[in-house]
Each structure stands twice: as structure tokens, then as C-alpha cells.
PDB file of C-alpha atoms in Angstrom:
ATOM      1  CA  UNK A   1     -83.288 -21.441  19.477  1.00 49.00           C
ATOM      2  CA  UNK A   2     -80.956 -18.253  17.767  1.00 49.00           C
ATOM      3  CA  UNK A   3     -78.777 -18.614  15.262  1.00 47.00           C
ATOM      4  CA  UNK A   4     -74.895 -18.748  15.525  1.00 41.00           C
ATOM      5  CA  UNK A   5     -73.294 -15.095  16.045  1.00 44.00           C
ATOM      6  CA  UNK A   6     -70.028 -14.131  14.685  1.00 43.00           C
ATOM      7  CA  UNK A   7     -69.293 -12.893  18.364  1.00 48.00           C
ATOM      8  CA  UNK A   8     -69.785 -16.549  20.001  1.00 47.00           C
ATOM      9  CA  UNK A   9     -66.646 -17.817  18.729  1.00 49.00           C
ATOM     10  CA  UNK A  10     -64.510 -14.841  20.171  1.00 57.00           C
ATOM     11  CA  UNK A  11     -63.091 -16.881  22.909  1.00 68.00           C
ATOM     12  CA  UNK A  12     -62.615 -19.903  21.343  1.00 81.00           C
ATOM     13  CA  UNK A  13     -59.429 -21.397  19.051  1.00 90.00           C
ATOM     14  CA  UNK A  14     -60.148 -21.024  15.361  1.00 91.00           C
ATOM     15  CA  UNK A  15     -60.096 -23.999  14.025  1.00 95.00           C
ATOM     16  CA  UNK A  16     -60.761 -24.155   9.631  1.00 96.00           C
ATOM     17  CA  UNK A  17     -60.338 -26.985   6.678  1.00 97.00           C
ATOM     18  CA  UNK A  18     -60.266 -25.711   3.093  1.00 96.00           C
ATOM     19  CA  UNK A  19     -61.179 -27.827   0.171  1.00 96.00           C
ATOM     20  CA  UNK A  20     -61.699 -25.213  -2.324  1.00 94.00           C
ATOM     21  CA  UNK A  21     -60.748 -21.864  -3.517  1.00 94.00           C
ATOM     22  CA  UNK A  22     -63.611 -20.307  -1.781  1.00 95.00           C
ATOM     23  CA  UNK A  23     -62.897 -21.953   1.355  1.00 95.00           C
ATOM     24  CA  UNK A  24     -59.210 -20.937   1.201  1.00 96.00           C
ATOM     25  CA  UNK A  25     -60.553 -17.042   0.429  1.00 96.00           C
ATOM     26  CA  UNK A  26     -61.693 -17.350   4.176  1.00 95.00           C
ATOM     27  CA  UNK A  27     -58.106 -18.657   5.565  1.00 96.00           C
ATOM     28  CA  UNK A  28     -56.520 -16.133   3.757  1.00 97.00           C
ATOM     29  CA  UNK A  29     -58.647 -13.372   4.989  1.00 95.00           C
ATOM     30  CA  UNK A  30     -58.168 -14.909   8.697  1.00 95.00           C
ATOM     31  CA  UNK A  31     -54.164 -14.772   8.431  1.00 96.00           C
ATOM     32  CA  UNK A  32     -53.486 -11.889   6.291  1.00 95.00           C
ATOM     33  CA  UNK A  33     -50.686  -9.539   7.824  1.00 93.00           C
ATOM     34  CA  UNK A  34     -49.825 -12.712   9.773  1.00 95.00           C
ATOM     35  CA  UNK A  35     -46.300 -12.746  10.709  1.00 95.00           C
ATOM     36  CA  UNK A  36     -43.549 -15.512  10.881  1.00 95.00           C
ATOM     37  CA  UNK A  37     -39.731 -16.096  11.309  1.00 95.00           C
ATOM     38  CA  UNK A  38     -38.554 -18.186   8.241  1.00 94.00           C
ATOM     39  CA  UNK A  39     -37.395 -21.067  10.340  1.00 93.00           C
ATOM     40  CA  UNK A  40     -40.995 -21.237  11.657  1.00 95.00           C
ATOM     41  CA  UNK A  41     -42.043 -23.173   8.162  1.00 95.00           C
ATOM     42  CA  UNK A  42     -41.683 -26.897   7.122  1.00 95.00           C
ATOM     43  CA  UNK A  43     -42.186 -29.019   4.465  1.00 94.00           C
ATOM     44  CA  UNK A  44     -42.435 -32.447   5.154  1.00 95.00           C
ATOM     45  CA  UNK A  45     -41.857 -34.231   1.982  1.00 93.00           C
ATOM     46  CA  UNK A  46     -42.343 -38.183   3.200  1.00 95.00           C
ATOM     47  CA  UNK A  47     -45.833 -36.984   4.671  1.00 96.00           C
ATOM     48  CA  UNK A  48     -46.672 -34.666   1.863  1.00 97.00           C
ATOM     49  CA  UNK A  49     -47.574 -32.011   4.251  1.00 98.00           C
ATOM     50  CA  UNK A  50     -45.986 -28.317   4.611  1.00 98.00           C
ATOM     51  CA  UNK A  51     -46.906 -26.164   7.505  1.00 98.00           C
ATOM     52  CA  UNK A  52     -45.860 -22.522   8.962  1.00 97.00           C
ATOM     53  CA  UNK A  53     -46.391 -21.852  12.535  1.00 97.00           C
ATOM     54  CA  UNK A  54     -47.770 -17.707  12.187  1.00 96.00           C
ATOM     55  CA  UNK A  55     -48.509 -15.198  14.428  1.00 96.00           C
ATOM     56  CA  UNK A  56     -51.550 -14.118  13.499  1.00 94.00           C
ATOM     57  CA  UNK A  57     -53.697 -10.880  13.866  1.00 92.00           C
ATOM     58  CA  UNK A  58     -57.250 -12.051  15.340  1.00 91.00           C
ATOM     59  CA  UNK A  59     -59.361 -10.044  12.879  1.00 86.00           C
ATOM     60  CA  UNK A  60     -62.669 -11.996  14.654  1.00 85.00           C
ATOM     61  CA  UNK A  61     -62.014 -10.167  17.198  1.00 80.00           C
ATOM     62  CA  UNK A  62     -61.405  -7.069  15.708  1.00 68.00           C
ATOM     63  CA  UNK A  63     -64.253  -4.894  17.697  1.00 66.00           C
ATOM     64  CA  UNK A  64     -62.562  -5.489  21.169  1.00 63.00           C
ATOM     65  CA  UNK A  65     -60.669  -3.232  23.195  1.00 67.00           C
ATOM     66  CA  UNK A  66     -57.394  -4.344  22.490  1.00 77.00           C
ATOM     67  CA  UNK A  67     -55.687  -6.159  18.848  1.00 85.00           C
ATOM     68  CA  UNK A  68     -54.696  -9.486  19.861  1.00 90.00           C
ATOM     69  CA  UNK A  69     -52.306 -12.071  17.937  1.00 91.00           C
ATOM     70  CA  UNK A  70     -52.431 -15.543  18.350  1.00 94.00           C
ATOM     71  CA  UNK A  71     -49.887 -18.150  17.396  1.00 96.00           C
ATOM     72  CA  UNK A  72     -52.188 -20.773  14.736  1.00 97.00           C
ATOM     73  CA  UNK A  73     -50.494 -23.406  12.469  1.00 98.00           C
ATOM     74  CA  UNK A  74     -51.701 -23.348   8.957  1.00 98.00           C
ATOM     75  CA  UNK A  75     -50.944 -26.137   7.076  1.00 98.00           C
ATOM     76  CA  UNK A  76     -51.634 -27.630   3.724  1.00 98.00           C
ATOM     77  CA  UNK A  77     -51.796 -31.625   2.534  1.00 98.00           C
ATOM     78  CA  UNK A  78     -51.017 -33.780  -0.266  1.00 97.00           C
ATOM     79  CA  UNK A  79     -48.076 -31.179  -1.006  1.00 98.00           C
ATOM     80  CA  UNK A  80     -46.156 -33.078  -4.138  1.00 97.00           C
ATOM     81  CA  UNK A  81     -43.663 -29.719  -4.308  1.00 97.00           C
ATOM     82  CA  UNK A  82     -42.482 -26.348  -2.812  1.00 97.00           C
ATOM     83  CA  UNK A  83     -41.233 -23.443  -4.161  1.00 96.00           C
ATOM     84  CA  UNK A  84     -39.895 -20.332  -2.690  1.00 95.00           C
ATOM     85  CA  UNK A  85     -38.804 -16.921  -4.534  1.00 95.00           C
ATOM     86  CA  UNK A  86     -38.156 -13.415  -3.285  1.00 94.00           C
ATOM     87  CA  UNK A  87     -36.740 -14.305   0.120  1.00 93.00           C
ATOM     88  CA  UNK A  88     -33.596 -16.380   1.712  1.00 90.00           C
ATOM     89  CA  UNK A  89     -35.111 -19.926   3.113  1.00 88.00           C
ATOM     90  CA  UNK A  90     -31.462 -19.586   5.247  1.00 89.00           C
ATOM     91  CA  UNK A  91     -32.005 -16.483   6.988  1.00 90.00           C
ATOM     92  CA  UNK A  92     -32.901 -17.540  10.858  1.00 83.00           C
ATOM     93  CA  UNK A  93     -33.703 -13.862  11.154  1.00 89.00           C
ATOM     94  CA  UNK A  94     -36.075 -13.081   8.338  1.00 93.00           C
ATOM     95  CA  UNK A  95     -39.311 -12.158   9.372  1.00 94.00           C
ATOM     96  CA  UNK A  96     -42.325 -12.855   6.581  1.00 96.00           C
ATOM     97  CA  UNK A  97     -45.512 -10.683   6.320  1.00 96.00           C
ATOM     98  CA  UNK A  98     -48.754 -12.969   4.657  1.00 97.00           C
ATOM     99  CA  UNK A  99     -50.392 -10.994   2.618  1.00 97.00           C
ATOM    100  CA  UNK A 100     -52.825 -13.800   0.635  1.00 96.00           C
ATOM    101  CA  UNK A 101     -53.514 -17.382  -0.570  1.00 98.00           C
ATOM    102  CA  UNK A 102     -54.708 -18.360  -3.617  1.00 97.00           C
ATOM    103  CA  UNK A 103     -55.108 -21.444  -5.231  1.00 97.00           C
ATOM    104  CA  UNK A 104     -55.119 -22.105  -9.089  1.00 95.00           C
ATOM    105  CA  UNK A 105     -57.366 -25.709 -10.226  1.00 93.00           C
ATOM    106  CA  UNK A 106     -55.657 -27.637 -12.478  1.00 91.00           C
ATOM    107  CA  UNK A 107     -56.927 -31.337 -13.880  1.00 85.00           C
ATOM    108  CA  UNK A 108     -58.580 -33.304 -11.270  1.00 86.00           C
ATOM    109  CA  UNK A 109     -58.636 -31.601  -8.096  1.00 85.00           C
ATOM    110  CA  UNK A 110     -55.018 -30.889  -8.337  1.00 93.00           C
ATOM    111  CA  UNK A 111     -53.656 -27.456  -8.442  1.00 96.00           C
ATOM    112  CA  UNK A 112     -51.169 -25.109  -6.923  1.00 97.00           C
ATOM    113  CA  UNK A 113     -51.580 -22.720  -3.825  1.00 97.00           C
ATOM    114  CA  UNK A 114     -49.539 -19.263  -3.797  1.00 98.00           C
ATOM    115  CA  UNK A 115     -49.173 -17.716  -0.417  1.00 98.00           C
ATOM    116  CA  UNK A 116     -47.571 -14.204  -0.835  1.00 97.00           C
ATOM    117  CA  UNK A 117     -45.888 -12.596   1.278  1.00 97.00           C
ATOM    118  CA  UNK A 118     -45.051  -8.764   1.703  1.00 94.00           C
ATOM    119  CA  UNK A 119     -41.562  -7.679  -0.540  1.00 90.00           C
ATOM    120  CA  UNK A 120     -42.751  -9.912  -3.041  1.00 86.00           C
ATOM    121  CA  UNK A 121     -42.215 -13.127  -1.355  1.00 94.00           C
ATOM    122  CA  UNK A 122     -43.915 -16.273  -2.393  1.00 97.00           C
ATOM    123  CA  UNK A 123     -44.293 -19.900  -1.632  1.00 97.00           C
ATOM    124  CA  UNK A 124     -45.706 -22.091  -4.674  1.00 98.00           C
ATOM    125  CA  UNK A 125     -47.437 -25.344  -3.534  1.00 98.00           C
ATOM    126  CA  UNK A 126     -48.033 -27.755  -5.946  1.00 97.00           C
ATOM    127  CA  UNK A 127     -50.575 -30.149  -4.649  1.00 97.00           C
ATOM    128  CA  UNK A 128     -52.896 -33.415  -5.524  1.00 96.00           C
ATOM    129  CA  UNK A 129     -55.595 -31.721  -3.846  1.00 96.00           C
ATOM    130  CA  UNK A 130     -56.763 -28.693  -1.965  1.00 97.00           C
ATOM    131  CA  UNK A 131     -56.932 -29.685   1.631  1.00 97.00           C
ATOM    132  CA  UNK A 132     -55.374 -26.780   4.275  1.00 98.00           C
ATOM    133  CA  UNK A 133     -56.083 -25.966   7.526  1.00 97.00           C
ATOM    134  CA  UNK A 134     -55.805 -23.202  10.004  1.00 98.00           C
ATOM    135  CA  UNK A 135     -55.520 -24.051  13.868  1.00 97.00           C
ATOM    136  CA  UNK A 136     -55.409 -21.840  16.508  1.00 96.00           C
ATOM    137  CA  UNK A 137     -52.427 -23.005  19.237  1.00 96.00           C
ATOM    138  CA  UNK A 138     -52.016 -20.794  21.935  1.00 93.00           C
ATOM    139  CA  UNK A 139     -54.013 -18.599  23.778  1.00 92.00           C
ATOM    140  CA  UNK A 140     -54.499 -14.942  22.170  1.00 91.00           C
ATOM    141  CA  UNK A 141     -51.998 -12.284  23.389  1.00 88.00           C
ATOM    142  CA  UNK A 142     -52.209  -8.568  23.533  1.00 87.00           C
ATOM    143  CA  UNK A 143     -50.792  -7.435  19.531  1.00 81.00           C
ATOM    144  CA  UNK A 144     -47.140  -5.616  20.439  1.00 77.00           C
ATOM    145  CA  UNK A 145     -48.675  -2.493  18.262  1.00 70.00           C
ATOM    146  CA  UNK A 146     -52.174  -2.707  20.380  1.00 65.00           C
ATOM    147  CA  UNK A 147     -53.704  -2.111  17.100  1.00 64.00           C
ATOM    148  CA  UNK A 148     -54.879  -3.658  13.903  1.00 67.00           C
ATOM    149  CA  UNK A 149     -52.737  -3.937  11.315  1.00 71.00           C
ATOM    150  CA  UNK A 150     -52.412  -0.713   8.600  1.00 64.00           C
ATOM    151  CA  UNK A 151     -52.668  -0.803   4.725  1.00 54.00           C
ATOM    152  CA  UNK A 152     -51.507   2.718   4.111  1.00 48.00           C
TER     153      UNK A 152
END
């Protein structure tokens, strides 16, 4: 029997938890340069759970013949508050580049996750505990550049 390869998962939906800051280093290298409307994010406060639905880049896939997006939901629990600075929660038609996520311990497994966004955008999630999760939830579709993402 081989090992796992990288390549195996291609055609299947990502699907990753995060407990830690090491496991959130790998969701935030799987969405960055993610993009999302404004109205596409929630927080819901009774359930202690906020979530954006992104359109991601799928960097796992990044040696095939054509860039490919997929739509994934990444959401985070045990949420007691949310911040936002640098961009209008109101607009319906502002558009939100992911750049990172972090997350910064505090006492006893609580903390606070910063997801920043390009134009120096952020979302400040204060939570009990680390737990998000990234979920692939529609098929992969052909990137409208046909190309990976630049940094220049």
C-alpha cells in the first residue's frame, strides 16, 4: 500500500477543521486571495457561529491546465464577538479580497482570529475556542482570469 499524494484529493471537495494556530496557517493558505461580496458573511450571534460564503482560488490544484475557483464556506465557532474595520458592512456591492487568518491565544483556549482582507480590511473574532472550518460547496469552475492569482 502507497502513501496519500497531494494529487489524490484534486477532484474531491476540501473539506478542513482548525483547532489551533497551526491548523488555521493551512486554511489561510487554502483561501488566500479568496474573494467575497460583503453580504456573503454572517454572524450568527444565538448560535455563536460566523461564516462567509468565498470564492476561492483552488491552489491544490494549482499544476492543472486551467485556475479554477470554487465557492467553500469557511466558518468559525464559539464566536462570543465580531468586529469589522476598514470596510462598509452596508455596501451590497463591496467586494473583499482574503489575504490571511491569524489567531492570537489568550487564557484557556480562548483567543481572537483576524482575517484580513486586501485595503486594510479586517474582521476581529473574539472566540471561547479555536474551532473553524473550510468546506468546499460547489463544484470547481474555470477562474474568470484563467490564471492564479498575482502578488506583484
Amino acid at each position: 500500500m502507497s502513501d496519500a499524494r497531494f494529487e489524490d484529493g484534486l477532484e474531491k471537495p476540501l473539506r478542513l477543521i482548525a483547532f489551533d494556530a497551526e491548523d488555521l496557517q493551512v486554511l489561510s493558505a487554502m483561501t488566500q486571495d479568496a474573494v467575497l461580496p460583503v453580504a456573503q458573511m454572517a454572524w450568527q450571534s444565538s448560535e455563536r457561529r460566523f461564516a462567509l460564503l468565498l470564492n476561492r482560488f483552488r491552489w491544490e490544484a494549482r499544476g492543472a491546465s486551467q485556475a479554477e475557483r470554487v465557492q467553500s464556506v469557511l466558518s468559525f465557532e464559539d464566536v462570543k464577538a465580531v468586529q469589522t474595520q476598514g470596510f462598509d458592512r452596508t455596501d451590497p456591492d463591496l467586494v473583499l479580497s482574503l489575504l490571511n487568518l491569524t489567531f492570537t491565544p489568550e487564557r484557556d483556549g480562548a483567543g481572537a482570529c483576524l482575517l484580513t482582507f486586501a485595503g486594510d480590511g479586517a474582521i476581529r473574532l473574539e472566540v471561547e475556542a479555536l474551532e473553524a472550518g473550510l468546506r468546499d460547496v460547489t463544484r470547481p469552475y474555470l477562474s474568470p482570469a484563467n490564471r492564479a492569482p498575482s502578488h506583484d
